[in-house]
Amino acid sequence: MFTLGIVIGLVGAVFQALSYLFTRRFVMREHKTPVQILALGHVWMMVFSICLLPLVWKTPKAGWGAVRPVLQSGGFYLLGQACFFWTLRHIAASRASPLLGGKLLFVAAFGVFLFGQKLTPLQGVAIVLTAVSVFLLNRVGGALGGKVIFGFLLVFTGYALSDLSIPLAIAAMDHKGGTPATLLAVALTYIVCGVAGLAMLARVRGIEKKDWAQALPFAVCWYGGMACFFESIELVGVMFAVILQSTRALVSLALGEILSRRGLAHIEQKVEFADRLRQGAATLLMCGAIALYVLGKT
């Protein structure tokens, strides 16, 4: 089951890397905004969840107590997602995705100080290496502006608190866990997010019929990626699942190189070869830090 959790986590990372490209493609169109795809995408995901619900429904073991972790997971996620979509108007997906590895720092910090988790010395070193790799990635293509850095801090905070709430949501469905409980947690979380999407949709202007079709690829990839992420958390634990999720950086770099070579400048900016090497080296450093973290856990 541990090996299966690794495979599922890596598949989820691929889905998420693809979702970032579809997000950037949407927001780079004329008069299109992150709020529009945030609203449309989550209404789509609510539809997916409603279709999934009859297949996995079982009265949560925690009863009404399941509401709190589901709201925590969905609410903090929406905060992080909204801020990330905003950053994609100012930074290419292949550059933004590796920077998301910095979320590990926030997951570790919140896990220790708010959730009572423990860190070994090797894991502490791994976290420092992650910080170094994020700094190197920040320098590729020029330094990030202050607004984007602030945006990423909010992204990390929202995503990290959401990730740490996911095990609580799954346990609230069934303390024994299992795939049905995991998928039920996914469905309920994204129904909550879909309600927020409907509320946003009522206020958003400029949405056309074709925008629903444009938002669908993002919704499919993100929902698939998060279903894999929830299941990976259930099988290997939240910290290791976050580590596996960080491999989306390598996928994004590969996709970014392919798109830039094909001249799709409206989706991916052209990156000099030297910067691409530096970007890849920093990402590999992050992966090394990830491996060290896992060794520190054993």
mmCIF file of C-alpha atoms in Angstrom:
data_model
loop_
_atom_site.group_PDB
_atom_site.id
_atom_site.type_symbol
_atom_site.label_atom_id
_atom_site.label_comp_id
_atom_site.label_asym_id
_atom_site.label_seq_id
_atom_site.Cartn_x
_atom_site.Cartn_y
_atom_site.Cartn_z
ATOM 1 C CA MET A 1 0.000 0.000 0.000
ATOM 2 C CA PHE A 2 2.945 2.327 0.665
ATOM 3 C CA THR A 3 4.226 1.805 -2.894
ATOM 4 C CA LEU A 4 0.729 2.396 -4.240
ATOM 5 C CA GLY A 5 0.602 5.647 -2.262
ATOM 6 C CA ILE A 6 3.844 6.774 -3.923
ATOM 7 C CA VAL A 7 2.553 5.971 -7.412
ATOM 8 C CA ILE A 8 -0.750 7.755 -6.768
ATOM 9 C CA GLY A 9 1.099 10.770 -5.374
ATOM 10 C CA LEU A 10 3.289 11.017 -8.487
ATOM 11 C CA VAL A 11 0.283 10.713 -10.802
ATOM 12 C CA GLY A 12 -1.379 13.519 -8.863
ATOM 13 C CA ALA A 13 1.709 15.688 -9.347
ATOM 14 C CA VAL A 14 1.426 15.284 -13.134
ATOM 15 C CA PHE A 15 -2.250 16.272 -13.047
ATOM 16 C CA GLN A 16 -1.449 19.382 -11.015
ATOM 17 C CA ALA A 17 1.370 20.480 -13.306
ATOM 18 C CA LEU A 18 -1.031 20.253 -16.245
ATOM 19 C CA SER A 19 -3.680 22.222 -14.367
ATOM 20 C CA TYR A 20 -1.271 25.157 -13.938
ATOM 21 C CA LEU A 21 -0.779 25.375 -17.691
ATOM 22 C CA PHE A 22 -4.523 25.383 -18.312
ATOM 23 C CA THR A 23 -4.914 28.064 -15.638
ATOM 24 C CA ARG A 24 -2.319 30.307 -17.231
ATOM 25 C CA ARG A 25 -3.821 29.744 -20.683
ATOM 26 C CA PHE A 26 -7.173 30.956 -19.358
ATOM 27 C CA VAL A 27 -5.973 34.019 -17.427
ATOM 28 C CA MET A 28 -3.702 35.223 -20.241
ATOM 29 C CA ARG A 29 -6.678 35.655 -22.561
ATOM 30 C CA GLU A 30 -7.948 39.187 -22.984
ATOM 31 C CA HIS A 31 -10.231 40.421 -20.176
ATOM 32 C CA LYS A 32 -9.959 37.127 -18.287
ATOM 33 C CA THR A 33 -9.136 37.053 -14.593
ATOM 34 C CA PRO A 34 -8.087 34.521 -11.925
ATOM 35 C CA VAL A 35 -11.419 35.026 -10.143
ATOM 36 C CA GLN A 36 -13.299 33.883 -13.240
ATOM 37 C CA ILE A 37 -11.493 30.560 -13.571
ATOM 38 C CA LEU A 38 -11.545 30.104 -9.798
ATOM 39 C CA ALA A 39 -15.347 30.418 -9.843
ATOM 40 C CA LEU A 40 -15.958 28.404 -13.017
ATOM 41 C CA GLY A 41 -13.481 25.661 -12.128
ATOM 42 C CA HIS A 42 -14.935 25.061 -8.691
ATOM 43 C CA VAL A 43 -18.493 24.974 -9.955
ATOM 44 C CA TRP A 44 -17.330 22.279 -12.377
ATOM 45 C CA MET A 45 -15.658 20.413 -9.498
ATOM 46 C CA MET A 46 -18.845 20.643 -7.440
ATOM 47 C CA VAL A 47 -20.633 18.933 -10.330
ATOM 48 C CA PHE A 48 -17.975 16.183 -10.333
ATOM 49 C CA SER A 49 -18.424 15.791 -6.567
ATOM 50 C CA ILE A 50 -22.203 15.553 -6.755
ATOM 51 C CA CYS A 51 -21.802 12.778 -9.342
ATOM 52 C CA LEU A 52 -19.248 11.014 -7.108
ATOM 53 C CA LEU A 53 -21.232 11.371 -3.879
ATOM 54 C CA PRO A 54 -23.802 8.564 -4.452
ATOM 55 C CA LEU A 55 -20.962 6.124 -5.164
ATOM 56 C CA VAL A 56 -19.096 6.770 -1.889
ATOM 57 C CA TRP A 57 -21.734 8.130 0.494
ATOM 58 C CA LYS A 58 -21.737 6.809 4.023
ATOM 59 C CA THR A 59 -22.817 8.746 7.091
ATOM 60 C CA PRO A 60 -19.592 10.234 8.522
ATOM 61 C CA LYS A 61 -18.517 8.572 11.766
ATOM 62 C CA ALA A 62 -17.920 11.992 13.307
ATOM 63 C CA GLY A 63 -21.460 13.139 12.444
ATOM 64 C CA TRP A 64 -21.728 16.913 12.482
ATOM 65 C CA GLY A 65 -18.174 16.978 13.799
ATOM 66 C CA ALA A 66 -17.064 16.270 10.225
ATOM 67 C CA VAL A 67 -18.136 19.751 9.176
ATOM 68 C CA ARG A 68 -15.225 21.564 10.805
ATOM 69 C CA PRO A 69 -12.282 19.695 9.155
ATOM 70 C CA VAL A 70 -14.058 19.768 5.782
ATOM 71 C CA LEU A 71 -14.559 23.537 6.070
ATOM 72 C CA GLN A 72 -10.946 23.961 7.192
ATOM 73 C CA SER A 73 -9.616 21.930 4.280
ATOM 74 C CA GLY A 74 -11.818 23.700 1.733
ATOM 75 C CA GLY A 75 -11.530 27.207 3.153
ATOM 76 C CA PHE A 76 -7.758 27.297 3.507
ATOM 77 C CA TYR A 77 -7.413 25.697 0.091
ATOM 78 C CA LEU A 78 -9.532 28.438 -1.507
ATOM 79 C CA LEU A 79 -7.315 31.083 0.107
ATOM 80 C CA GLY A 80 -4.181 29.477 -1.309
ATOM 81 C CA GLN A 81 -5.740 28.822 -4.709
ATOM 82 C CA ALA A 82 -7.031 32.374 -5.139
ATOM 83 C CA CYS A 83 -3.612 33.807 -4.313
ATOM 84 C CA PHE A 84 -1.857 31.355 -6.626
ATOM 85 C CA PHE A 85 -4.109 32.192 -9.545
ATOM 86 C CA TRP A 86 -3.288 35.838 -8.976
ATOM 87 C CA THR A 87 0.450 35.097 -9.162
ATOM 88 C CA LEU A 88 -0.006 33.272 -12.495
ATOM 89 C CA ARG A 89 -0.854 36.598 -14.084
ATOM 90 C CA HIS A 90 2.676 37.743 -13.219
ATOM 91 C CA ILE A 91 4.796 34.611 -13.530
ATOM 92 C CA ALA A 92 5.021 31.620 -15.907
ATOM 93 C CA ALA A 93 3.619 28.289 -14.718
ATOM 94 C CA SER A 94 7.001 26.542 -15.145
ATOM 95 C CA ARG A 95 8.552 29.067 -12.765
ATOM 96 C CA ALA A 96 5.678 29.213 -10.292
ATOM 97 C CA SER A 97 5.317 25.442 -9.899
ATOM 98 C CA PRO A 98 8.863 24.791 -8.571
ATOM 99 C CA LEU A 99 8.430 27.641 -6.087
ATOM 100 C CA LEU A 100 5.450 25.786 -4.614
ATOM 101 C CA GLY A 101 7.984 23.412 -3.066
ATOM 102 C CA GLY A 102 8.414 26.133 -0.454
ATOM 103 C CA LYS A 103 5.070 25.003 0.928
ATOM 104 C CA LEU A 104 6.993 22.228 2.673
ATOM 105 C CA LEU A 105 8.490 24.830 5.015
ATOM 106 C CA PHE A 106 5.038 25.997 6.047
ATOM 107 C CA VAL A 107 3.643 22.473 6.384
ATOM 108 C CA ALA A 108 6.570 21.599 8.653
ATOM 109 C CA ALA A 109 6.265 24.781 10.735
ATOM 110 C CA PHE A 110 2.493 24.579 11.166
ATOM 111 C CA GLY A 111 2.740 20.833 11.756
ATOM 112 C CA VAL A 112 5.168 21.359 14.628
ATOM 113 C CA PHE A 113 3.641 24.429 16.258
ATOM 114 C CA LEU A 114 -0.076 23.875 15.601
ATOM 115 C CA PHE A 115 -0.455 20.103 15.117
ATOM 116 C CA GLY A 116 2.186 18.787 17.525
ATOM 117 C CA GLN A 117 4.291 16.937 14.954
ATOM 118 C CA LYS A 118 7.963 16.123 15.563
ATOM 119 C CA LEU A 119 10.996 16.728 13.327
ATOM 120 C CA THR A 120 14.289 14.817 13.350
ATOM 121 C CA PRO A 121 17.630 16.613 12.744
ATOM 122 C CA LEU A 122 17.846 15.217 9.195
ATOM 123 C CA GLN A 123 14.382 16.536 8.466
ATOM 124 C CA GLY A 124 15.441 19.946 9.757
ATOM 125 C CA VAL A 125 18.407 19.941 7.351
ATOM 126 C CA ALA A 126 16.081 18.930 4.527
ATOM 127 C CA ILE A 127 13.844 21.898 5.250
ATOM 128 C CA VAL A 128 16.843 24.263 5.124
ATOM 129 C CA LEU A 129 17.879 22.790 1.750
ATOM 130 C CA THR A 130 14.349 23.321 0.509
ATOM 131 C CA ALA A 131 14.585 26.978 1.489
ATOM 132 C CA VAL A 132 17.891 27.284 -0.415
ATOM 133 C CA SER A 133 16.405 25.692 -3.538
ATOM 134 C CA VAL A 134 13.425 28.061 -3.408
ATOM 135 C CA PHE A 135 15.842 31.003 -3.163
ATOM 136 C CA LEU A 136 17.720 29.776 -6.243
ATOM 137 C CA LEU A 137 14.487 29.344 -8.170
ATOM 138 C CA ASN A 138 13.535 32.884 -7.201
ATOM 139 C CA ARG A 139 16.639 34.218 -8.967
ATOM 140 C CA VAL A 140 15.951 32.443 -12.273
ATOM 141 C CA GLY A 141 14.479 34.883 -14.781
ATOM 142 C CA GLY A 142 15.005 37.826 -12.432
ATOM 143 C CA ALA A 143 13.965 38.397 -8.841
ATOM 144 C CA LEU A 144 10.306 38.211 -7.957
ATOM 145 C CA GLY A 145 8.523 41.442 -7.142
ATOM 146 C CA GLY A 146 7.358 42.243 -3.647
ATOM 147 C CA LYS A 147 3.691 41.702 -4.505
ATOM 148 C CA VAL A 148 4.383 38.243 -5.921
ATOM 149 C CA ILE A 149 6.459 37.258 -2.877
ATOM 150 C CA PHE A 150 3.650 38.381 -0.584
ATOM 151 C CA GLY A 151 1.216 36.432 -2.744
ATOM 152 C CA PHE A 152 3.320 33.284 -2.393
ATOM 153 C CA LEU A 153 3.420 33.662 1.385
ATOM 154 C CA LEU A 154 -0.375 33.614 1.383
ATOM 155 C CA VAL A 155 -0.345 30.677 -1.054
ATOM 156 C CA PHE A 156 1.943 28.683 1.237
ATOM 157 C CA THR A 157 -0.138 29.506 4.315
ATOM 158 C CA GLY A 158 -3.439 28.528 2.728
ATOM 159 C CA TYR A 159 -2.180 25.338 1.097
ATOM 160 C CA ALA A 160 -0.249 24.174 4.173
ATOM 161 C CA LEU A 161 -3.176 24.596 6.582
ATOM 162 C CA SER A 162 -5.460 22.884 4.067
ATOM 163 C CA ASP A 163 -3.065 19.937 3.675
ATOM 164 C CA LEU A 164 -2.790 19.462 7.426
ATOM 165 C CA SER A 165 -6.594 19.480 7.701
ATOM 166 C CA ILE A 166 -7.065 16.711 5.105
ATOM 167 C CA PRO A 167 -6.166 13.788 7.443
ATOM 168 C CA LEU A 168 -8.646 15.190 9.966
ATOM 169 C CA ALA A 169 -11.354 15.326 7.283
ATOM 170 C CA ILE A 170 -10.682 11.734 6.184
ATOM 171 C CA ALA A 171 -10.709 10.505 9.786
ATOM 172 C CA ALA A 172 -14.010 12.318 10.332
ATOM 173 C CA MET A 173 -15.525 10.274 7.504
ATOM 174 C CA ASP A 174 -14.229 7.013 8.963
ATOM 175 C CA HIS A 175 -11.529 6.639 11.621
ATOM 176 C CA LYS A 176 -10.326 3.500 9.807
ATOM 177 C CA GLY A 177 -9.681 5.489 6.663
ATOM 178 C CA GLY A 178 -9.826 3.716 3.306
ATOM 179 C CA THR A 179 -10.501 4.839 -0.251
ATOM 180 C CA PRO A 180 -14.291 5.335 0.180
ATOM 181 C CA ALA A 181 -13.696 7.637 3.169
ATOM 182 C CA THR A 182 -10.998 9.495 1.243
ATOM 183 C CA LEU A 183 -13.172 10.048 -1.821
ATOM 184 C CA LEU A 184 -16.077 11.112 0.407
ATOM 185 C CA ALA A 185 -13.786 13.721 1.973
ATOM 186 C CA VAL A 186 -12.811 14.880 -1.534
ATOM 187 C CA ALA A 187 -16.439 15.129 -2.631
ATOM 188 C CA LEU A 188 -17.609 17.048 0.459
ATOM 189 C CA THR A 189 -14.606 19.397 0.363
ATOM 190 C CA TYR A 190 -15.219 20.331 -3.255
ATOM 191 C CA ILE A 191 -18.937 20.704 -2.761
ATOM 192 C CA VAL A 192 -18.031 23.323 -0.153
ATOM 193 C CA CYS A 193 -15.621 24.912 -2.626
ATOM 194 C CA GLY A 194 -18.300 24.762 -5.323
ATOM 195 C CA VAL A 195 -20.736 26.696 -3.143
ATOM 196 C CA ALA A 196 -18.038 29.360 -2.777
ATOM 197 C CA GLY A 197 -17.593 29.217 -6.561
ATOM 198 C CA LEU A 198 -21.294 29.874 -7.098
ATOM 199 C CA ALA A 199 -21.124 32.843 -4.737
ATOM 200 C CA MET A 200 -18.186 34.243 -6.697
ATOM 201 C CA LEU A 201 -19.933 33.552 -9.979
ATOM 202 C CA ALA A 202 -22.831 35.766 -8.918
ATOM 203 C CA ARG A 203 -20.431 38.710 -8.587
ATOM 204 C CA VAL A 204 -18.039 38.075 -11.472
ATOM 205 C CA ARG A 205 -18.522 40.017 -14.698
ATOM 206 C CA GLY A 206 -17.477 39.221 -18.246
ATOM 207 C CA ILE A 207 -18.016 35.443 -18.259
ATOM 208 C CA GLU A 208 -19.042 34.053 -21.651
ATOM 209 C CA LYS A 209 -20.452 30.642 -22.565
ATOM 210 C CA LYS A 210 -17.145 29.553 -24.097
ATOM 211 C CA ASP A 211 -15.393 30.262 -20.786
ATOM 212 C CA TRP A 212 -17.087 27.224 -19.268
ATOM 213 C CA ALA A 213 -15.387 25.015 -21.850
ATOM 214 C CA GLN A 214 -12.066 26.868 -21.359
ATOM 215 C CA ALA A 215 -12.209 26.233 -17.591
ATOM 216 C CA LEU A 216 -13.078 22.541 -17.895
ATOM 217 C CA PRO A 217 -9.526 21.203 -18.570
ATOM 218 C CA PHE A 218 -8.265 22.979 -15.452
ATOM 219 C CA ALA A 219 -11.140 21.547 -13.387
ATOM 220 C CA VAL A 220 -10.564 17.982 -14.639
ATOM 221 C CA CYS A 221 -6.803 18.079 -14.014
ATOM 222 C CA TRP A 222 -7.045 19.785 -10.628
ATOM 223 C CA TYR A 223 -9.813 17.488 -9.360
ATOM 224 C CA GLY A 224 -7.911 14.407 -10.513
ATOM 225 C CA GLY A 225 -4.730 15.724 -8.931
ATOM 226 C CA MET A 226 -6.399 16.453 -5.603
ATOM 227 C CA ALA A 227 -8.199 13.098 -5.501
ATOM 228 C CA CYS A 228 -4.764 11.485 -5.901
ATOM 229 C CA PHE A 229 -3.292 13.822 -3.274
ATOM 230 C CA PHE A 230 -6.002 12.955 -0.707
ATOM 231 C CA GLU A 231 -5.474 9.243 -1.344
ATOM 232 C CA SER A 232 -1.697 9.634 -1.121
ATOM 233 C CA ILE A 233 -2.098 11.360 2.258
ATOM 234 C CA GLU A 234 -4.246 8.460 3.425
ATOM 235 C CA LEU A 235 -1.644 5.880 2.323
ATOM 236 C CA VAL A 236 1.718 7.513 3.147
ATOM 237 C CA GLY A 237 0.925 10.425 5.476
ATOM 238 C CA VAL A 238 0.578 14.142 4.899
ATOM 239 C CA MET A 239 4.265 15.116 4.921
ATOM 240 C CA PHE A 240 5.407 12.427 2.499
ATOM 241 C CA ALA A 241 2.405 13.155 0.262
ATOM 242 C CA VAL A 242 3.471 16.815 0.140
ATOM 243 C CA ILE A 243 6.973 15.667 -0.765
ATOM 244 C CA LEU A 244 5.640 13.546 -3.640
ATOM 245 C CA GLN A 245 3.491 16.460 -4.742
ATOM 246 C CA SER A 246 6.639 18.590 -5.044
ATOM 247 C CA THR A 247 7.736 16.522 -8.042
ATOM 248 C CA ARG A 248 5.210 18.549 -10.055
ATOM 249 C CA ALA A 249 8.087 21.027 -10.329
ATOM 250 C CA LEU A 250 10.036 18.670 -12.579
ATOM 251 C CA VAL A 251 6.936 18.023 -14.698
ATOM 252 C CA SER A 252 6.291 21.760 -15.035
ATOM 253 C CA LEU A 253 9.889 22.414 -16.073
ATOM 254 C CA ALA A 254 9.661 19.741 -18.769
ATOM 255 C CA LEU A 255 6.324 21.058 -20.029
ATOM 256 C CA GLY A 256 7.611 24.625 -19.949
ATOM 257 C CA GLU A 257 10.625 23.698 -22.068
ATOM 258 C CA ILE A 258 8.433 21.896 -24.606
ATOM 259 C CA LEU A 259 5.988 24.803 -24.897
ATOM 260 C CA SER A 260 8.656 27.494 -25.130
ATOM 261 C CA ARG A 261 10.441 25.557 -27.890
ATOM 262 C CA ARG A 262 7.163 25.471 -29.797
ATOM 263 C CA GLY A 263 6.869 29.229 -29.556
ATOM 264 C CA LEU A 264 3.834 29.325 -27.262
ATOM 265 C CA ALA A 265 4.957 32.549 -25.612
ATOM 266 C CA HIS A 266 1.426 33.395 -24.460
ATOM 267 C CA ILE A 267 1.540 30.358 -22.150
ATOM 268 C CA GLU A 268 5.243 30.026 -21.306
ATOM 269 C CA GLN A 269 7.990 32.619 -21.363
ATOM 270 C CA LYS A 270 11.244 31.849 -23.160
ATOM 271 C CA VAL A 271 13.959 30.913 -20.676
ATOM 272 C CA GLU A 272 17.660 31.069 -21.508
ATOM 273 C CA PHE A 273 19.476 27.738 -21.490
ATOM 274 C CA ALA A 274 21.726 28.765 -18.582
ATOM 275 C CA ASP A 275 18.712 29.776 -16.526
ATOM 276 C CA ARG A 276 16.951 26.532 -17.415
ATOM 277 C CA LEU A 277 19.980 24.582 -16.136
ATOM 278 C CA ARG A 278 19.979 26.627 -12.953
ATOM 279 C CA GLN A 279 16.255 26.050 -12.589
ATOM 280 C CA GLY A 280 16.689 22.325 -13.042
ATOM 281 C CA ALA A 281 19.602 22.192 -10.576
ATOM 282 C CA ALA A 282 17.569 24.010 -7.948
ATOM 283 C CA THR A 283 14.667 21.643 -8.479
ATOM 284 C CA LEU A 284 16.974 18.625 -8.125
ATOM 285 C CA LEU A 285 18.307 20.169 -4.911
ATOM 286 C CA MET A 286 14.743 20.343 -3.683
ATOM 287 C CA CYS A 287 14.226 16.694 -4.594
ATOM 288 C CA GLY A 288 17.420 15.836 -2.694
ATOM 289 C CA ALA A 289 16.054 17.693 0.314
ATOM 290 C CA ILE A 290 12.862 15.697 -0.066
ATOM 291 C CA ALA A 291 14.802 12.411 -0.042
ATOM 292 C CA LEU A 292 16.738 13.542 3.021
ATOM 293 C CA TYR A 293 13.506 14.342 4.783
ATOM 294 C CA VAL A 294 12.235 10.829 4.136
ATOM 295 C CA LEU A 295 15.512 9.308 5.389
ATOM 296 C CA GLY A 296 15.189 11.414 8.518
ATOM 297 C CA LYS A 297 11.808 9.912 9.177
ATOM 298 C CA THR A 298 13.057 6.326 9.132
#
